[in-house]
CSV table of C-alpha atoms in Angstrom, one decimal:
chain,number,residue,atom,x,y,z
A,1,UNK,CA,14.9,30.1,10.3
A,2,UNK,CA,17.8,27.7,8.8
A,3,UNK,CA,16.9,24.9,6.4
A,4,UNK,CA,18.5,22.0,8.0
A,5,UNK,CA,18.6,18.7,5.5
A,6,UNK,CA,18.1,15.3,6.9
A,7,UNK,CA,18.4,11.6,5.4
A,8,UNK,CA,15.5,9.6,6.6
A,9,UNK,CA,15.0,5.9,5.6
A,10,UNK,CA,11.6,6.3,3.6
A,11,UNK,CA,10.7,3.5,0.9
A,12,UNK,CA,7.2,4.4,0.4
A,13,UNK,CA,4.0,6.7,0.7
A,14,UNK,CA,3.4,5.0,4.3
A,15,UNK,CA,7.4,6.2,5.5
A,16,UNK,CA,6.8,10.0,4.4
A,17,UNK,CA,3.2,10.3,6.0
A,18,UNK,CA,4.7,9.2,9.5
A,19,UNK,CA,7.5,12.2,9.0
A,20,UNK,CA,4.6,14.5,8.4
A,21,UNK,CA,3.2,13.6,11.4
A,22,UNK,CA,5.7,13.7,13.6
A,23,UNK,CA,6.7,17.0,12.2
A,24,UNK,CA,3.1,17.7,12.7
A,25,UNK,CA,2.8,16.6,16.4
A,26,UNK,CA,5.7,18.8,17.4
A,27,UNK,CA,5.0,22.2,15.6
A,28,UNK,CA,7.1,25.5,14.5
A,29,UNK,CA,8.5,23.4,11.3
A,30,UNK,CA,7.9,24.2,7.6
A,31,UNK,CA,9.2,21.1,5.4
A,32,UNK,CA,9.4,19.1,2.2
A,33,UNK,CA,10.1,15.4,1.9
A,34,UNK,CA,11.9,14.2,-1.0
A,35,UNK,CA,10.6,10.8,-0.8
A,36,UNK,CA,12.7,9.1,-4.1
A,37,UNK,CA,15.9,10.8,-2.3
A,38,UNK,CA,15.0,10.1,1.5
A,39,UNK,CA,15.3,13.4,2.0
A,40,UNK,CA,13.6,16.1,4.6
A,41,UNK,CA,14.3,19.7,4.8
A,42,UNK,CA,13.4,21.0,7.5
A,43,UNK,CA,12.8,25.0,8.5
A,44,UNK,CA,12.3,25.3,12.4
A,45,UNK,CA,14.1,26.8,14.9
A,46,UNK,CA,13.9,23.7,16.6
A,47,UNK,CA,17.3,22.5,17.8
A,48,UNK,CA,19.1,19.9,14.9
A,49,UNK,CA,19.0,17.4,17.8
A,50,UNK,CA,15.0,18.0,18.6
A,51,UNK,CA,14.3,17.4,14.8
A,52,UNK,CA,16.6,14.5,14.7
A,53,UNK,CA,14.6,12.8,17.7
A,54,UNK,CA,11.5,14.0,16.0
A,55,UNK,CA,12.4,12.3,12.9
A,56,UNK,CA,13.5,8.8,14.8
A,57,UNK,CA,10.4,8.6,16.3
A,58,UNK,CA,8.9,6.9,13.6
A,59,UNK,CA,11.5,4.4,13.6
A,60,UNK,CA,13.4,5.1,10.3
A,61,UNK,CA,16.9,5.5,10.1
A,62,UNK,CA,17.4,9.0,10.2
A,63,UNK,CA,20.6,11.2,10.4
A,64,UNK,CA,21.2,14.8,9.5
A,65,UNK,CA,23.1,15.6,6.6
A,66,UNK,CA,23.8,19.7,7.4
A,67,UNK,CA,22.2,23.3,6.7
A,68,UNK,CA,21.1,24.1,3.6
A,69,UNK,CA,21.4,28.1,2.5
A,70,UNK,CA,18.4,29.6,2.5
A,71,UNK,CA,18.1,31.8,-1.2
């Protein structure tokens, strides 16, 4: 799998829950949300631009920021 990192627009509790379900609704990802950074890292091997649409569905500003190396 490769950790992809992605910037998403989240200000509160509310912002992060609609990323997990999202995330949720489309299945095969493993992630954390960093909400005081507006950060998600994503594992799938989902295409970038799948989890990119993903992540816009729930009308944030999202845009991804690159891979992150998996240690």
């Amino acid at each position: 799998f490769q950790k992809h990192e992605f910037f998403v627009d989240m200000t509160c509790e509310g912002c992060s829950n609609a990323v997990t379900r999202v995330l949720h609704r489309l299945g095969g990802v493993q992630f954390d949300i960093d909400l005081p950074n507006k950060k998600v890292f994503i594992d799938s091997e989902h295409s970038v631009d799948t989890l990119l649409e993903t992540l816009k569905k729930t009308g944030k500003n999202a845009s991804y920021l690159g891979e992150k190396s998996v240690q």
